Amino acid sequence: MKVLYYDCFCGISGDMNLGALIDLGVDQEYLLKELSKLGLDDEYEIKITKDIKKGISGTKVNVILNNQNKTHNHHSHRNLEDIVKIINESNLHNNVKKLSLDIFLKLAQAEAKVHGKPVSQVYFHEVGAIDSIVDIVGAAIGLDYLKVDKIVASPVQVGGGFIKCAHGILPVPAPATVELLKNIPIKSGIVPFETTTPTGAAILAANVDEFTDKISFLIEKIGYGVGNRDLNIPNVLRVFLGNEEQYEAKEDQYILETNIDDMNPELYSYIEEKLFESGALDVYRTTILMKKGRSATKLSVLVNKEKEKAVQEVIFEETTSIGIRKYKVEKIMLQRDFTKINTQFGDVTVKNSYYQGKLIKKKPEYEDCKKIAKEKDLPIAKVYNVINEIINKQ
């Protein structure tokens, strides 16, 4: 699985993102050619250079307005409808159009929420200005070019202090940036400046599948997009392109555990059935010695977040326990599928398990073997032996 990872230790802006994607390997000439399909070439030019911040070399992208646009700047009041028309009437690839419009819609909705207006009535720099159009459509072109399967990002550094904008002096992060970063982990205060812009936040909000500090893939390429400020940390956006092996599925689950020394052992069978009915993924018991040499049973239940409450209720209502320990575990599972094989007993379901794309295990399903043993009045071990012999010959 091809993965793109945004390391936002110094935030993200539209131009830093463009620089990072080019530095990572997005073809510069291809990017410029695709951007020209917007039909806005007379309004701007793009300057792409190499730059260094705190000893880190990267790519810097500047969108320079032409003289006429600097003087009149009438296009800075384009609204979302104008942008949608420009993009849809262009010859850009359909996926690039979709990615671009997803980002613009996120940005427009955030600004509309902040200013208390319908999206259709929002006229503002972040959507209308030509540099933001280039940054956002350029981001879509770059992401489409890389064709990654998954986009991941670190928690986003937003900076601190205050920023001067068209609406006056505002705290960092700006209101639109905060709106865009809702439910996204952030960090703040590393420098007394804005490090994440609304455009940068919108790019992340519209495209990132997961936010985490963990890098669980093989890094193959690294790119740096250089920002405009000279700070006491490198003002760069770092991106990684890597490969994540998806042969094992990982899922966060929980163990609910309790020690019981005062309950009739006959009740456990019934309680286990109730636990499975309530959503337990696994139930097991361990004989233990507690304080003062008392024999006891440790009841352990594996459960996911959705079924945790129901399972907890069974433990409290059906056992003598008055307390439960809970801890998070990561379950790693091989990829699996099921096939049917024909045997002398009829069709039997076989579970196949794969590691790194290779079939490594096959086993008949217990319930099928149990049913055959009862119907044929055979020892279940003999049923297993016959079926395994067929499996091994395949």
C-alpha positions as MATLAB code, in Angstrom:
seq = 'MKVLYYDCFCGISGDMNLGALIDLGVDQEYLLKELSKLGLDDEYEIKITKDIKKGISGTKVNVILNNQNKTHNHHSHRNLEDIVKIINESNLHNNVKKLSLDIFLKLAQAEAKVHGKPVSQVYFHEVGAIDSIVDIVGAAIGLDYLKVDKIVASPVQVGGGFIKCAHGILPVPAPATVELLKNIPIKSGIVPFETTTPTGAAILAANVDEFTDKISFLIEKIGYGVGNRDLNIPNVLRVFLGNEEQYEAKEDQYILETNIDDMNPELYSYIEEKLFESGALDVYRTTILMKKGRSATKLSVLVNKEKEKAVQEVIFEETTSIGIRKYKVEKIMLQRDFTKINTQFGDVTVKNSYYQGKLIKKKPEYEDCKKIAKEKDLPIAKVYNVINEIINKQ';
ca = [
       0.000    0.000    0.000;
       1.428    3.350   -1.087;
       1.306    5.923    1.731;
       1.822    9.700    1.805;
       2.620   11.095    5.261;
       2.486   14.795    6.204;
       4.874   15.673    9.036;
       3.382   19.018   10.093;
       5.896   19.864   12.848;
       5.913   23.473   11.583;
       2.388   23.511   10.225;
       1.244   23.627    6.626;
       0.317   26.256    4.061;
      -0.741   25.953    0.441;
       2.626   27.018   -0.980;
       4.581   24.799    1.443;
       2.434   21.852    0.378;
       3.120   22.515   -3.309;
       6.849   22.792   -2.632;
       6.865   19.565   -0.619;
       5.015   17.601   -3.323;
       7.405   18.843   -6.016;
      10.381   18.041   -3.778;
       8.929   14.579   -3.254;
       8.800   13.863   -6.964;
       5.762   15.468   -8.578;
       6.984   16.527  -12.020;
       7.323   20.314  -12.101;
       6.562   20.688  -15.812;
       3.548   18.397  -15.534;
       2.189   20.458  -12.635;
       2.535   23.750  -14.547;
       0.989   22.249  -17.669;
      -2.025   20.992  -15.735;
      -2.483   24.297  -13.905;
      -2.574   26.102  -17.256;
      -5.799   24.211  -18.015;
      -7.565   26.580  -15.606;
      -7.171   29.347  -18.179;
      -5.795   31.810  -15.624;
      -2.207   32.078  -16.900;
      -2.562   35.818  -17.576;
      -3.159   36.471  -13.866;
      -0.045   34.922  -12.337;
       3.289   33.207  -12.742;
       4.863   30.537  -10.568;
       8.449   30.734   -9.387;
       9.911   27.436   -8.178;
      13.331   27.525   -6.510;
      15.488   25.598   -4.031;
      15.898   27.177   -0.595;
      17.332   26.312    2.823;
      15.840   26.783    6.291;
      18.001   25.936    9.313;
      20.210   23.720    7.192;
      17.340   21.822    5.536;
      17.175   22.115    1.759;
      13.782   22.028    0.086;
      11.603   23.446   -2.671;
      10.010   26.867   -2.428;
       6.988   27.860   -4.515;
       5.928   31.487   -4.990;
       2.766   32.477   -6.846;
       3.411   35.937   -8.261;
       0.463   38.053   -9.409;
       0.928   39.911  -12.684;
       1.017   43.722  -12.639;
      -2.574   44.201  -13.751;
      -3.869   41.873  -11.095;
      -1.740   43.572   -8.424;
      -3.278   46.930   -9.337;
      -6.919   45.982   -9.758;
      -7.112   42.666   -7.960;
     -10.731   42.341   -9.018;
     -10.542   38.563   -9.079;
      -9.859   38.333   -5.342;
     -13.626   38.506   -4.806;
     -14.468   35.293   -6.624;
     -16.819   33.121   -4.593;
     -17.265   29.361   -4.491;
     -19.653   29.369   -7.450;
     -17.044   31.161   -9.558;
     -14.386   28.655   -8.542;
     -16.616   25.665   -9.293;
     -17.291   27.058  -12.773;
     -13.589   27.621  -13.504;
     -12.686   24.091  -12.429;
     -15.595   22.283  -14.080;
     -15.091   24.090  -17.403;
     -11.381   23.228  -17.451;
      -9.799   20.192  -19.111;
      -8.406   18.873  -15.838;
      -8.793   15.166  -15.085;
     -12.048   14.285  -13.318;
     -10.243   13.123  -10.181;
      -8.317   16.414   -9.999;
     -11.589   18.325  -10.330;
     -13.153   16.297   -7.529;
     -10.174   16.703   -5.190;
     -10.016   20.450   -5.884;
     -13.721   20.996   -5.272;
     -13.632   18.920   -2.069;
     -10.903   21.190   -0.677;
     -12.648   24.403   -1.776;
     -15.938   23.254   -0.280;
     -14.267   22.541    3.080;
     -12.712   25.998    3.024;
     -15.915   27.760    2.009;
     -17.987   25.972    4.640;
     -15.504   26.945    7.348;
     -15.516   30.615    6.354;
     -19.320   30.618    6.087;
     -19.627   29.138    9.582;
     -17.185   31.670   11.063;
     -18.871   34.689    9.451;
     -22.458   33.477    9.862;
     -23.279   33.530    6.150;
     -24.520   30.993    3.598;
     -21.713   29.465    1.551;
     -23.052   31.184   -1.571;
     -22.542   34.620    0.029;
     -18.950   34.126    1.107;
     -16.546   36.364   -0.782;
     -13.118   36.176    0.750;
      -9.434   36.024    0.076;
      -8.943   32.379    0.921;
     -11.338   31.200   -1.805;
     -11.080   34.022   -4.299;
      -7.407   34.978   -4.503;
      -5.461   33.501   -7.379;
      -2.674   32.169   -5.178;
      -5.153   30.043   -3.231;
      -6.681   28.729   -6.445;
      -3.219   27.694   -7.613;
      -2.326   26.196   -4.216;
      -5.496   24.115   -3.977;
      -5.771   22.934   -7.569;
      -2.000   22.338   -7.503;
      -2.437   20.174   -4.399;
      -5.102   18.138   -6.193;
      -2.860   17.715   -9.252;
       0.044   16.620   -7.053;
      -2.004   14.102   -5.059;
      -3.503   12.679   -8.225;
      -0.004   12.406   -9.745;
       1.332   10.443   -6.755;
      -1.642    8.056   -6.792;
      -1.255    6.988   -3.185;
      -3.600    4.547   -1.483;
      -3.606    6.292    1.887;
      -2.787    9.761    3.236;
      -1.690   10.116    6.865;
      -0.601   13.182    8.841;
       0.925   14.032   12.185;
      -0.878   16.296   14.667;
      -0.851   19.777   13.123;
       1.286   22.571   14.603;
      -0.733   25.798   14.371;
       1.709   28.270   15.990;
       0.665   31.075   18.326;
       0.292   34.813   18.799;
      -1.916   36.959   16.579;
      -2.382   37.518   12.854;
      -3.443   40.607   10.932;
      -6.037   39.988    8.229;
      -8.927   41.703    6.426;
     -11.110   41.319    9.528;
      -8.570   42.865   11.921;
      -6.230   41.320   14.489;
      -7.168   37.713   15.195;
      -5.700   35.056   17.490;
      -3.712   32.157   16.064;
      -5.011   29.790   14.896;
      -7.418   31.924   12.867;
     -11.124   31.104   13.301;
     -11.420   29.473    9.869;
      -8.358   27.337   10.587;
      -9.844   26.181   13.897;
     -13.116   25.314   12.169;
     -11.275   23.243    9.565;
      -9.213   21.436   12.196;
     -12.150   20.326   14.339;
     -11.700   16.692   15.398;
      -8.102   16.807   14.129;
      -5.240   16.653   16.690;
      -3.259   19.887   16.853;
      -0.274   21.343   18.682;
       0.272   25.033   19.372;
       2.729   27.644   20.548;
       6.006   26.378   19.123;
       6.530   29.866   17.606;
       4.599   33.167   18.075;
       3.378   33.155   14.464;
       0.741   31.448   12.353;
       2.187   28.187   11.000;
      -0.970   26.662    9.537;
      -3.156   28.644    7.136;
      -6.800   27.965    6.264;
      -5.710   26.691    2.851;
      -3.231   24.264    4.410;
      -5.814   23.115    6.954;
      -8.400   22.563    4.200;
      -5.960   20.406    2.213;
      -5.484   18.169    5.254;
      -9.138   18.115    6.275;
     -10.286   17.059    2.813;
      -7.658   14.407    2.111;
      -6.081   12.862    5.215;
      -7.387    9.433    6.226;
      -5.650    9.232    9.613;
      -3.794   11.544   12.012;
      -1.057    9.918   14.085;
       2.514   10.396   15.294;
       3.265    6.775   14.431;
       5.028    5.998   11.158;
       4.325    2.337   10.430;
       5.574    2.040    6.863;
       8.826    1.850    4.906;
       9.958    5.370    3.942;
      11.053    5.472    0.306;
      11.165    9.220   -0.490;
      11.278   12.448    1.528;
      10.339   15.954    0.392;
      10.529   19.406    2.000;
       8.355   22.404    1.176;
       9.971   25.665    2.312;
       7.939   28.414    3.976;
       8.480   32.174    4.003;
       9.457   32.842    7.615;
      12.816   32.614    9.360;
      12.037   30.960   12.689;
      13.990   29.263   15.441;
      12.843   25.951   13.946;
      12.988   24.934   10.273;
      10.034   26.594    8.538;
       9.389   23.603    6.302;
       6.704   21.019    5.660;
       8.132   17.504    5.514;
       6.399   14.748    3.579;
       7.208   11.058    3.299;
       6.267    8.646    0.537;
       6.345    5.048    1.672;
       4.966    1.564    1.430;
       2.848   -0.078    4.100;
       2.472   -3.837    4.024;
      -1.205   -4.657    4.405;
      -0.919   -8.360    4.941;
      -1.915   -8.154    8.577;
      -5.021   -6.357    9.790;
      -4.639   -4.383   13.007;
      -7.487   -3.484   15.283;
      -7.580   -1.819   18.695;
      -9.543   -3.866   21.202;
      -9.874   -4.104   24.991;
      -9.378   -6.732   27.671;
     -11.878   -6.599   30.538;
     -10.562   -8.624   33.432;
     -11.691   -9.525   36.934;
     -10.551  -11.911   39.703;
     -13.312  -14.003   41.308;
     -12.919  -16.174   44.420;
     -16.466  -16.407   45.749;
     -18.668  -17.712   42.929;
     -20.134  -21.128   42.171;
     -17.975  -22.572   39.315;
     -21.092  -24.116   37.739;
     -22.171  -20.635   36.644;
     -19.208  -19.956   34.340;
     -20.547  -21.891   31.353;
     -23.791  -19.890   31.380;
     -21.943  -16.594   31.885;
     -19.595  -17.300   28.979;
     -22.589  -17.849   26.687;
     -24.080  -14.533   27.841;
     -20.763  -12.755   27.228;
     -20.528  -14.057   23.661;
     -24.165  -13.127   23.028;
     -23.342   -9.584   24.219;
     -20.502   -9.204   21.720;
     -17.409  -10.640   23.403;
     -14.769  -11.663   20.858;
     -13.097  -14.124   23.215;
     -13.595  -15.329   26.785;
     -11.089  -17.310   28.821;
     -10.411  -18.248   32.434;
      -7.148  -18.634   34.315;
      -6.715  -20.355   37.682;
      -4.780  -18.039   40.023;
      -3.733  -17.746   43.682;
      -4.786  -14.543   45.429;
      -3.765  -13.074   48.765;
      -3.798  -15.392   51.807;
      -3.368  -18.349   49.448;
      -6.954  -18.284   48.229;
      -7.686  -20.040   44.929;
      -9.513  -17.887   42.390;
     -10.430  -17.574   38.736;
      -9.336  -14.703   36.535;
     -12.067  -14.033   33.978;
     -10.728  -12.288   30.843;
     -12.909  -10.951   28.040;
     -11.711   -9.561   24.688;
     -14.083   -6.962   23.268;
     -14.183   -4.025   20.848;
     -15.230   -0.497   21.796;
     -18.772   -0.858   20.456;
     -19.639   -3.876   22.626;
     -17.649   -2.929   25.721;
     -20.576   -1.552   27.713;
     -22.838   -4.544   27.034;
     -20.122   -7.003   28.063;
     -19.336   -4.983   31.194;
     -23.001   -5.156   32.216;
     -23.000   -8.968   31.927;
     -19.922   -9.227   34.174;
     -21.448   -7.025   36.872;
     -24.945   -8.516   36.696;
     -24.083  -12.202   36.321;
     -20.904  -12.628   38.412;
     -19.923  -11.724   41.974;
     -17.316   -9.254   40.696;
     -17.396   -5.710   42.057;
     -14.542   -4.349   39.907;
     -13.110   -4.714   36.408;
      -9.656   -3.951   35.038;
      -9.592   -2.603   31.484;
      -6.648   -2.176   29.168;
      -6.216   -1.546   25.465;
      -4.619   -4.182   23.253;
      -3.736   -4.238   19.562;
      -4.922   -7.348   17.777;
      -2.953   -8.356   14.680;
      -4.738  -10.721   12.324;
      -3.671  -12.509    9.168;
      -5.794  -11.895    6.103;
      -8.364  -14.624    5.810;
     -10.931  -16.014    3.418;
     -13.172  -19.067    3.263;
     -13.600  -21.721    0.590;
     -15.677  -24.884    0.241;
     -14.137  -28.268   -0.513;
     -15.945  -31.432   -1.491;
     -15.407  -34.433    0.814;
     -16.964  -37.855    1.330;
     -19.065  -36.193    4.025;
     -20.275  -33.412    1.731;
     -19.119  -29.782    1.398;
     -16.907  -28.506    4.214;
     -15.844  -24.894    4.868;
     -12.090  -24.281    5.020;
     -10.481  -21.153    6.516;
      -7.421  -19.910    4.569;
      -4.881  -17.574    6.227;
      -2.310  -15.429    4.390;
       0.950  -13.793    5.436;
       2.653  -11.265    3.154;
       0.305  -12.327    0.395;
       1.210  -16.017    0.698;
      -1.215  -18.743    1.773;
       0.354  -20.333    4.874;
      -2.480  -22.051    6.741;
      -5.632  -24.027    5.983;
      -7.998  -25.581    8.473;
     -11.528  -26.977    8.383;
     -14.149  -25.072   10.321;
     -14.958  -26.647   13.689;
     -18.744  -26.295   13.407;
     -18.775  -28.211   10.098;
     -16.643  -30.992   11.575;
     -18.800  -31.130   14.701;
     -21.972  -31.460   12.622;
     -20.474  -34.274   10.512;
     -19.243  -36.157   13.604;
     -22.730  -36.089   15.139;
     -24.569  -36.988   11.950;
     -22.201  -39.829   11.013;
     -21.592  -40.940   14.618;
     -17.835  -40.626   14.120;
     -15.062  -39.397   16.437;
     -14.484  -35.751   15.589;
     -10.709  -36.394   15.431;
     -11.306  -38.865   12.577;
     -13.396  -36.265   10.717;
     -10.569  -33.755   11.069;
      -7.986  -36.290    9.853;
      -9.974  -37.178    6.729;
     -10.607  -33.538    5.817;
      -7.020  -32.426    6.547;
      -5.749  -35.191    4.283;
      -7.873  -33.778    1.441;
      -6.681  -30.232    2.187;
      -3.023  -31.273    2.182;
      -3.350  -32.898   -1.237;
      -4.645  -29.680   -2.828;
];
